[in-house]
Amino acid sequence: MNIQILKICLPALFLLSACAASTGGLPGDPAHLKVEPELFCPGDEVTVSWDVSNMPRDRSHCSILGEGYDSDASCGTAPDCPTDGTCIDGYCCPSSFPSGIAQACPNHYGCYPPFELTVTADTLTLTPPVNGENEELTGSRTVMPTATTTFNGRVSFEDETYTMTETAEMVRLTPPSTPVYEFPFVCSSAGPGWQPLDLDEEYGWRERRYASDNVRVVNVRNTTSHTIELRTNNPAVGPITLTPGQVTDAFNGHPQGEWFVSLSPRDPAYLVIPRCEATDIADPWPDLQVEATLECANPDMDMD
């Protein structure tokens, strides 16, 4: 399994028809799909969850909530509302209105649009099914896949459709699971360097568990043509110097935390220092990567 660089659709703002976000949604997207752990062993549970609370709100979405309550029922305090009401964010809301329904009382953002949400999986059936749900903004299902499984989410609102895809990959012995971890070269305020990889907080905003407790790294190989130094945020591990193609068992165990890679001072490319300019990088250092070989804590659990 390769960890892929993010790819997103870039239509006009909120015009999301037929736009697929393969990574399950970015912070500004109207809906998010999350699958964890991303790597699992046979017999492990996998949880798929969703959140559509980032759909655009508007006062025009506020339906009549009961006699005396509508999208224009503004208020300053509770006495401004009908006798059974409360004042929430400047709008009247009946006290008896169900709080769990997505089409909730209006607030200063307005109301959520009517929507329909469907979540499916390609190797199994979610129980209970998630098909055309239109009340709860968030939810989840926990399953036990017997193979690599892709989950697909689809939410429709305001004549627009937004789709999401997330995959949970089962670790296998034959052929072995060998994820490649990418470390792109970047220029930042701290100077030139390589972007680290945080296996437990991918992309810097959406925390999730990368691997189940049964997943194990059994070796790591330098797949670049450069001599590198590899370490993790565990001070007891690394840095380890790896020549091109060299394998190490220093990182064996459960894959987790932050991983860092840099050029070794022994590599010829290290002698040319990049210059980070406003619109360009002069003499950039190369992107780096390593490949890990994975197994399960109990190899007898491997399934064909």
PDB file of N, CA and C in Angstrom, residues 1-2 12-13 26 40 42 52 54 64 71 102 119 140 146-147 172 175 183 197 201-202 211 271 278 284:
ATOM      1  N   MET A   1       0.832  -1.184   0.000  1.00  0.00           N
ATOM      2  CA  MET A   1       0.000   0.000   0.000  1.00  0.00           C
ATOM      3  C   MET A   1       0.870   1.237   0.000  1.00  0.00           C
ATOM      4  N   ASN A   2       0.585   2.159  -0.871  1.00  0.00           N
ATOM      5  CA  ASN A   2       1.309   3.406  -0.915  1.00  0.00           C
ATOM      6  C   ASN A   2       0.505   4.488  -0.230  1.00  0.00           C
ATOM      7  N   ALA A  12     -15.715  25.512  -8.549  1.00  0.00           N
ATOM      8  CA  ALA A  12     -16.089  26.764  -7.912  1.00  0.00           C
ATOM      9  C   ALA A  12     -16.617  26.468  -6.522  1.00  0.00           C
ATOM     10  N   LEU A  13     -16.548  27.453  -5.653  1.00  0.00           N
ATOM     11  CA  LEU A  13     -16.910  27.282  -4.254  1.00  0.00           C
ATOM     12  C   LEU A  13     -18.308  26.692  -4.123  1.00  0.00           C
ATOM     13  N   LEU A  26     -11.327  17.257   2.922  1.00  0.00           N
ATOM     14  CA  LEU A  26     -10.386  18.208   3.501  1.00  0.00           C
ATOM     15  C   LEU A  26     -11.132  19.132   4.453  1.00  0.00           C
ATOM     16  N   PHE A  40      -4.844  -3.129   8.809  1.00  0.00           N
ATOM     17  CA  PHE A  40      -5.376  -4.040   9.814  1.00  0.00           C
ATOM     18  C   PHE A  40      -4.969  -5.469   9.474  1.00  0.00           C
ATOM     19  N   PRO A  42      -6.119  -9.752   9.752  1.00  0.00           N
ATOM     20  CA  PRO A  42      -7.329 -10.575   9.828  1.00  0.00           C
ATOM     21  C   PRO A  42      -7.791 -10.716  11.276  1.00  0.00           C
ATOM     22  N   VAL A  52     -21.068  15.168   8.286  1.00  0.00           N
ATOM     23  CA  VAL A  52     -21.535  16.090   7.245  1.00  0.00           C
ATOM     24  C   VAL A  52     -21.893  17.450   7.825  1.00  0.00           C
ATOM     25  N   ASN A  54     -20.284  20.049   8.068  1.00  0.00           N
ATOM     26  CA  ASN A  54     -19.677  21.203   7.409  1.00  0.00           C
ATOM     27  C   ASN A  54     -20.456  21.613   6.157  1.00  0.00           C
ATOM     28  N   ILE A  64     -40.394  25.502   8.603  1.00  0.00           N
ATOM     29  CA  ILE A  64     -41.300  25.866   9.695  1.00  0.00           C
ATOM     30  C   ILE A  64     -41.180  24.814  10.796  1.00  0.00           C
ATOM     31  N   SER A  71     -38.450  30.793   9.731  1.00  0.00           N
ATOM     32  CA  SER A  71     -37.088  31.288   9.519  1.00  0.00           C
ATOM     33  C   SER A  71     -36.934  32.750   9.898  1.00  0.00           C
ATOM     34  N   ALA A 102     -30.834  16.757  12.236  1.00  0.00           N
ATOM     35  CA  ALA A 102     -29.917  17.685  11.565  1.00  0.00           C
ATOM     36  C   ALA A 102     -30.605  18.991  11.203  1.00  0.00           C
ATOM     37  N   VAL A 119     -23.516   5.325   2.775  1.00  0.00           N
ATOM     38  CA  VAL A 119     -22.165   4.793   2.950  1.00  0.00           C
ATOM     39  C   VAL A 119     -22.211   3.297   2.663  1.00  0.00           C
ATOM     40  N   SER A 140     -21.266   6.221  12.681  1.00  0.00           N
ATOM     41  CA  SER A 140     -20.183   5.276  12.433  1.00  0.00           C
ATOM     42  C   SER A 140     -20.732   3.856  12.419  1.00  0.00           C
ATOM     43  N   THR A 146     -12.682  -9.168   5.920  1.00  0.00           N
ATOM     44  CA  THR A 146     -11.832 -10.329   5.659  1.00  0.00           C
ATOM     45  C   THR A 146     -10.917 -10.088   4.469  1.00  0.00           C
ATOM     46  N   ALA A 147     -10.893  -8.860   3.963  1.00  0.00           N
ATOM     47  CA  ALA A 147     -10.031  -8.498   2.842  1.00  0.00           C
ATOM     48  C   ALA A 147      -9.914  -6.984   2.824  1.00  0.00           C
ATOM     49  N   ARG A 172      -0.860  -8.592   4.520  1.00  0.00           N
ATOM     50  CA  ARG A 172      -0.752  -9.954   4.010  1.00  0.00           C
ATOM     51  C   ARG A 172       0.712 -10.394   4.007  1.00  0.00           C
ATOM     52  N   PRO A 175       1.396 -11.704  -1.508  1.00  0.00           N
ATOM     53  CA  PRO A 175       2.695 -11.040  -1.448  1.00  0.00           C
ATOM     54  C   PRO A 175       2.756 -10.147  -0.212  1.00  0.00           C
ATOM     55  N   PHE A 183       8.749  11.331   1.749  1.00  0.00           N
ATOM     56  CA  PHE A 183       9.220  12.490   2.502  1.00  0.00           C
ATOM     57  C   PHE A 183       9.610  13.573   1.495  1.00  0.00           C
ATOM     58  N   LEU A 197       6.535  12.493   8.335  1.00  0.00           N
ATOM     59  CA  LEU A 197       5.310  11.709   8.191  1.00  0.00           C
ATOM     60  C   LEU A 197       4.801  11.359   9.574  1.00  0.00           C
ATOM     61  N   GLU A 201      -1.523  11.150  12.820  1.00  0.00           N
ATOM     62  CA  GLU A 201      -2.249  12.405  12.619  1.00  0.00           C
ATOM     63  C   GLU A 201      -1.977  12.851  11.194  1.00  0.00           C
ATOM     64  N   GLU A 202      -2.548  12.120  10.248  1.00  0.00           N
ATOM     65  CA  GLU A 202      -2.226  12.325   8.843  1.00  0.00           C
ATOM     66  C   GLU A 202      -2.734  13.685   8.366  1.00  0.00           C
ATOM     67  N   ALA A 211      -2.493   2.119  12.099  1.00  0.00           N
ATOM     68  CA  ALA A 211      -2.370   0.662  12.050  1.00  0.00           C
ATOM     69  C   ALA A 211      -2.957   0.050  13.308  1.00  0.00           C
ATOM     70  N   LEU A 271      26.169  18.376  -0.264  1.00  0.00           N
ATOM     71  CA  LEU A 271      27.155  19.452  -0.360  1.00  0.00           C
ATOM     72  C   LEU A 271      26.608  20.695  -1.053  1.00  0.00           C
ATOM     73  N   ALA A 278      11.369  33.232  -2.958  1.00  0.00           N
ATOM     74  CA  ALA A 278       9.936  33.498  -2.799  1.00  0.00           C
ATOM     75  C   ALA A 278       9.080  32.652  -3.731  1.00  0.00           C
ATOM     76  N   PRO A 284      17.382  22.423  -5.369  1.00  0.00           N
ATOM     77  CA  PRO A 284      16.650  21.691  -4.320  1.00  0.00           C
ATOM     78  C   PRO A 284      17.265  20.331  -4.038  1.00  0.00           C
TER      79      PRO A 284
END
